[in-house]
Short mmCIF file of C-alpha atoms in Angstrom, two decimals:
data_model
loop_
_atom_site.label_atom_id
_atom_site.label_comp_id
_atom_site.label_asym_id
_atom_site.label_seq_id
_atom_site.Cartn_x
_atom_site.Cartn_y
_atom_site.Cartn_z
CA MET D 144 7.99 -15.11 -13.94
CA VAL D 145 5.11 -12.75 -14.73
CA GLU D 146 1.70 -14.32 -15.27
CA LEU D 147 -0.55 -12.49 -17.72
CA LYS D 148 -4.12 -12.64 -16.49
CA THR D 149 -7.11 -13.25 -18.72
CA ASP D 150 -9.97 -10.76 -18.74
CA THR D 151 -12.02 -13.28 -16.74
CA SER D 152 -9.25 -13.52 -14.15
CA ILE D 153 -9.03 -9.73 -13.94
CA ASP D 154 -12.78 -9.62 -13.25
CA ALA D 155 -12.25 -12.15 -10.44
CA MET D 156 -9.39 -10.06 -9.08
CA HIS D 157 -11.73 -7.07 -9.07
CA GLU D 158 -14.01 -8.99 -6.71
CA THR D 159 -11.06 -9.55 -4.38
CA GLY D 160 -10.07 -5.91 -4.76
CA GLN D 161 -13.49 -4.78 -3.65
CA VAL D 162 -13.15 -6.78 -0.43
CA VAL D 163 -9.88 -4.91 0.15
CA ALA D 164 -11.62 -1.61 -0.58
CA ARG D 165 -14.41 -2.36 1.88
CA GLY D 166 -11.95 -3.33 4.59
CA LEU D 167 -9.95 -0.13 4.19
CA THR D 168 -13.09 1.98 4.12
CA ALA D 169 -14.42 0.34 7.29
CA ALA D 170 -11.13 0.77 9.15
CA ARG D 171 -10.82 4.37 7.99
CA GLN D 172 -14.33 5.15 9.23
CA ALA D 173 -13.60 3.52 12.58
CA ALA D 174 -10.39 5.49 13.10
CA ALA D 175 -10.96 8.24 15.68
CA VAL D 176 -9.26 9.72 18.69
CA GLY D 177 -9.15 7.07 21.41
CA VAL D 178 -9.53 4.06 19.12
CA SER D 179 -6.71 1.50 19.38
CA LEU D 180 -4.79 0.10 16.45
CA LEU D 181 -5.88 -3.40 17.48
CA GLU D 182 -9.51 -2.30 17.21
CA LEU D 183 -8.89 -1.13 13.63
CA ASN D 184 -7.36 -4.51 12.84
CA GLU D 185 -10.48 -6.24 14.17
CA VAL D 186 -12.73 -4.06 12.00
CA ALA D 187 -10.76 -5.08 8.91
CA HIS D 188 -10.78 -8.72 9.99
CA ASP D 189 -14.57 -8.63 10.25
CA VAL D 190 -14.77 -7.57 6.60
CA LEU D 191 -12.68 -10.58 5.58
CA ARG D 192 -14.89 -12.91 7.60
CA GLU D 193 -18.07 -11.51 6.09
CA ALA D 194 -16.68 -11.95 2.57
CA GLY D 195 -15.34 -15.46 3.21
CA ALA D 196 -11.88 -14.16 2.31
CA ALA D 197 -8.48 -14.92 3.80
CA SER D 198 -5.68 -12.55 4.80
CA PRO D 199 -2.40 -12.62 2.86
CA PHE D 200 -0.86 -10.54 5.67
CA LEU D 201 -1.63 -12.75 8.69
CA GLY D 202 1.28 -15.13 9.21
CA TYR D 203 3.27 -13.70 6.30
CA ARG D 204 7.02 -13.88 6.85
CA PRO D 205 9.36 -12.53 4.15
CA SER D 206 13.12 -12.93 4.45
CA PHE D 207 13.65 -9.66 6.34
CA ALA D 208 11.04 -10.38 9.03
CA PRO D 209 12.05 -11.86 12.39
CA THR D 210 8.57 -13.25 13.03
CA PRO D 211 5.36 -13.90 11.04
CA PHE D 212 3.14 -10.82 10.73
CA PRO D 213 0.54 -11.04 13.53
CA ALA D 214 -2.40 -9.15 12.00
CA VAL D 215 -4.55 -8.68 8.89
CA LEU D 216 -3.96 -4.91 8.72
CA CYS D 217 -0.78 -2.84 8.73
CA VAL D 218 -1.27 0.38 10.73
CA SER D 219 1.62 2.87 10.48
CA VAL D 220 1.39 6.04 12.58
CA ASN D 221 3.30 9.32 12.17
CA ASP D 222 6.98 8.49 11.54
CA ALA D 223 6.16 4.87 10.63
CA ILE D 224 6.28 4.45 6.85
CA VAL D 225 4.95 0.93 6.24
CA HIS D 226 4.41 -2.49 7.86
CA GLY D 227 3.17 -1.07 11.16
CA VAL D 228 2.09 -3.79 13.58
CA PRO D 229 -1.24 -3.05 15.30
CA THR D 230 -0.84 -2.50 19.03
CA ARG D 231 -2.86 -1.18 21.97
CA TYR D 232 -1.76 2.36 21.07
CA ARG D 233 -4.81 4.65 20.98
CA LEU D 234 -5.04 7.27 18.25
CA ARG D 235 -4.48 10.89 19.24
CA ASP D 236 -5.65 14.13 17.74
CA GLY D 237 -3.49 14.99 14.74
CA ASP D 238 -2.00 11.52 14.18
CA LEU D 239 -1.10 10.68 10.58
CA VAL D 240 -2.21 7.10 9.87
CA SER D 241 -1.45 4.78 6.97
CA LEU D 242 -3.51 1.60 6.57
CA ASP D 243 -2.37 -1.25 4.32
CA PHE D 244 -4.76 -4.16 3.76
CA GLY D 245 -5.00 -7.24 1.60
CA ALA D 246 -7.38 -10.08 0.83
CA HIS D 247 -7.28 -13.47 -0.84
CA LEU D 248 -10.52 -14.67 -2.42
CA GLY D 249 -11.27 -17.24 -5.10
CA GLY D 250 -7.58 -17.90 -5.65
CA TRP D 251 -6.65 -14.26 -6.25
CA ALA D 252 -5.01 -11.60 -4.08
CA GLY D 253 -5.57 -7.85 -3.75
CA ASP D 254 -3.59 -5.15 -1.93
CA SER D 255 -4.22 -1.46 -1.22
CA ALA D 256 -3.29 1.32 1.19
CA LEU D 257 -4.38 4.83 2.18
CA SER D 258 -3.19 7.62 4.46
CA PHE D 259 -5.21 10.16 6.47
CA THR D 260 -5.12 12.23 9.62
CA VAL D 261 -7.20 11.75 12.75
CA GLY D 262 -8.85 14.85 14.17
CA ARG D 263 -7.20 18.19 13.34
CA ALA D 264 -4.77 17.82 10.46
CA ARG D 265 -1.46 19.65 10.27
CA PRO D 266 -1.11 21.54 6.97
CA ALA D 267 2.20 19.77 6.36
CA ASP D 268 0.52 16.38 6.74
CA THR D 269 -2.30 17.36 4.40
CA ARG D 270 0.24 18.37 1.76
CA LEU D 271 2.20 15.14 2.26
CA ILE D 272 -0.88 12.96 1.82
CA GLU D 273 -2.13 14.93 -1.17
CA THR D 274 1.28 14.58 -2.83
CA ALA D 275 1.29 10.83 -2.19
CA GLU D 276 -2.12 10.58 -3.86
CA ARG D 277 -0.90 12.63 -6.82
CA ALA D 278 2.12 10.36 -7.13
CA LEU D 279 -0.17 7.32 -7.10
CA ALA D 280 -2.38 8.88 -9.79
CA ALA D 281 0.71 9.63 -11.89
CA GLY D 282 1.94 6.07 -11.54
CA ILE D 283 -1.44 4.67 -12.51
CA GLY D 284 -1.58 7.04 -15.47
CA ALA D 285 1.72 5.61 -16.73
CA ALA D 286 0.51 2.02 -16.37
CA VAL D 287 -0.47 1.57 -20.01
CA VAL D 288 0.34 -1.00 -22.66
CA GLY D 289 3.54 -0.02 -24.48
CA ASN D 290 5.13 1.74 -21.51
CA ARG D 291 7.66 0.11 -19.21
CA ILE D 292 8.04 -0.36 -15.47
CA GLY D 293 10.51 2.53 -15.48
CA ASP D 294 7.80 4.86 -16.76
CA ILE D 295 5.65 4.12 -13.71
CA ALA D 296 8.64 4.56 -11.40
CA HIS D 297 9.65 7.81 -13.07
CA ALA D 298 6.11 9.23 -12.85
CA ILE D 299 5.93 8.51 -9.13
CA GLY D 300 9.43 9.71 -8.33
CA THR D 301 9.02 12.94 -10.27
CA VAL D 302 5.99 13.97 -8.20
CA CYS D 303 7.64 13.03 -4.91
CA ARG D 304 10.98 14.71 -5.55
CA ALA D 305 9.45 17.87 -7.00
CA ALA D 306 7.58 18.32 -3.71
CA GLY D 307 10.79 17.86 -1.71
CA TYR D 308 9.98 14.49 -0.17
CA GLY D 309 12.14 11.47 0.48
CA ILE D 310 11.55 8.02 -0.98
CA PRO D 311 12.55 4.94 1.04
CA GLN D 312 14.72 2.80 -1.21
CA ASP D 313 14.34 -1.01 -1.48
CA PHE D 314 10.57 -0.88 -0.92
CA GLY D 315 7.96 -0.24 -3.58
CA GLY D 316 5.24 -1.85 -5.64
CA HIS D 317 5.03 -5.38 -7.02
CA GLY D 318 3.09 -7.77 -9.15
CA VAL D 319 -0.14 -9.19 -7.75
CA GLY D 320 -1.93 -12.38 -8.76
CA ARG D 321 -2.38 -15.73 -7.11
CA HIS D 322 -0.09 -14.38 -4.40
CA MET D 323 0.12 -10.92 -2.86
CA HIS D 324 3.75 -10.40 -3.88
CA GLU D 325 4.79 -11.51 -7.36
CA ASP D 326 7.09 -10.33 -10.12
CA PRO D 327 7.80 -7.70 -11.31
CA GLY D 328 8.98 -5.19 -8.75
CA VAL D 329 7.71 -1.63 -9.26
CA PRO D 330 10.15 0.96 -7.81
CA ASN D 331 9.00 4.40 -6.71
CA GLU D 332 11.79 6.09 -8.62
CA GLY D 333 13.45 5.24 -11.91
CA ARG D 334 14.32 6.10 -15.49
CA PRO D 335 11.61 6.29 -18.15
CA GLY D 336 11.76 3.80 -21.00
CA ARG D 337 13.62 1.23 -18.89
CA GLY D 338 12.54 -2.07 -17.42
CA MET D 339 9.96 -4.66 -18.34
CA PRO D 340 7.41 -3.72 -21.04
CA LEU D 341 3.82 -3.40 -19.82
CA ARG D 342 1.43 -5.85 -21.45
CA HIS D 343 -2.30 -6.48 -21.35
CA GLY D 344 -3.01 -8.83 -18.43
CA MET D 345 -0.27 -7.66 -16.08
CA VAL D 346 -1.54 -6.72 -12.61
CA LEU D 347 0.57 -4.47 -10.40
CA ALA D 348 0.40 -2.96 -6.94
CA ILE D 349 1.52 0.63 -7.36
CA GLU D 350 2.41 2.14 -3.98
CA PRO D 351 4.20 5.42 -3.39
CA MET D 352 5.83 5.90 0.03
CA LEU D 353 6.86 9.44 0.95
CA ILE D 354 9.06 10.70 3.78
CA GLY D 355 8.07 14.21 4.83
CA GLY D 356 11.52 15.37 5.94
CA GLY D 357 13.01 14.96 2.47
CA THR D 358 15.62 12.33 3.35
CA ASP D 359 15.49 8.69 2.23
CA GLY D 360 16.73 6.97 5.38
CA TYR D 361 14.64 4.51 7.37
CA HIS D 362 15.16 1.84 10.01
CA PRO D 363 13.16 -1.03 11.50
CA ALA D 364 11.44 -0.54 14.83
CA PRO D 365 12.13 -2.99 17.67
CA ASP D 366 9.23 -5.19 16.46
CA GLY D 367 11.31 -5.96 13.36
CA TRP D 368 8.44 -5.10 11.03
CA THR D 369 7.58 -1.42 11.26
CA LEU D 370 9.82 0.79 9.12
CA CYS D 371 10.36 4.28 10.57
CA THR D 372 11.92 7.43 9.13
CA ASP D 373 15.49 8.10 10.26
CA ASP D 374 14.85 11.82 10.63
CA GLY D 375 11.70 11.36 12.71
CA SER D 376 9.53 13.12 10.13
CA ARG D 377 6.11 11.84 9.17
CA ALA D 378 5.41 9.53 6.24
CA ALA D 379 2.55 8.67 3.91
CA HIS D 380 1.78 5.47 1.99
CA VAL D 381 -0.92 4.94 -0.64
CA GLU D 382 -1.51 1.98 -2.95
CA HIS D 383 -3.86 0.42 -5.50
CA THR D 384 -3.89 -2.89 -7.32
CA VAL D 385 -4.05 -2.02 -11.03
CA ALA D 386 -4.62 -4.20 -14.10
CA ILE D 387 -2.88 -3.23 -17.36
CA THR D 388 -5.42 -3.49 -20.19
CA GLY D 389 -5.62 -2.48 -23.81
CA SER D 390 -8.22 0.13 -22.87
CA GLY D 391 -6.11 1.66 -20.11
CA PRO D 392 -5.33 0.97 -16.44
CA ARG D 393 -8.14 -0.64 -14.42
CA VAL D 394 -7.99 0.05 -10.68
CA LEU D 395 -9.20 -3.14 -9.01
CA THR D 396 -9.17 -1.77 -5.44
CA GLN D 397 -10.97 1.50 -6.17
CA ARG D 398 -12.88 2.66 -3.10
#
């Protein structure tokens, strides 16, 4: 079931979204050569504590997961696409990093992600990240009243495929509300004009995931959480929580 949010609820979700934005910004600023992934997790956790917010990630265990997620921040490095578990690994020059972070405040959830490189960026990584951001912008641009879920999926997929990148199937965006993951699902590839109609008050996490090598295959790492590219190529993941309104899409996690 999809809950349509009131304008007052969307304003409250914006407050949650800004906690998410601050956490991602703080972790991004802390990311440097020699910094461990666990240290980035602690930076994000501090933001939650300061805001009096809870983590929808910590302890989360969907059906595919062998264990509850042990952190408040997903940190995926290089060939890791999403759901990276923070470890003692220390960032190296040229690493491609994706951070995914959420918050729960005042009864509402928020979810967002960004990708960047540490130190000297490879041109191929820069292009991959820029394409992911363009795909996100295209998806948000399609998130308007009167369109359908398939229009968002088609907008994202068109950008990704035109650039020659792969798209991991079975993982994509989702509804956001009182819980981090709600209906409807928002694929990263699809047919325009298909799927659920978009209505004022729907709130969606739109999150392109791109595989640099151009193939779609992925597999779980030994931790059971981190999803890695089958071809060993690098990946990028970006995401915003977006409210559908009569005046256009409202990005609640804008940094």
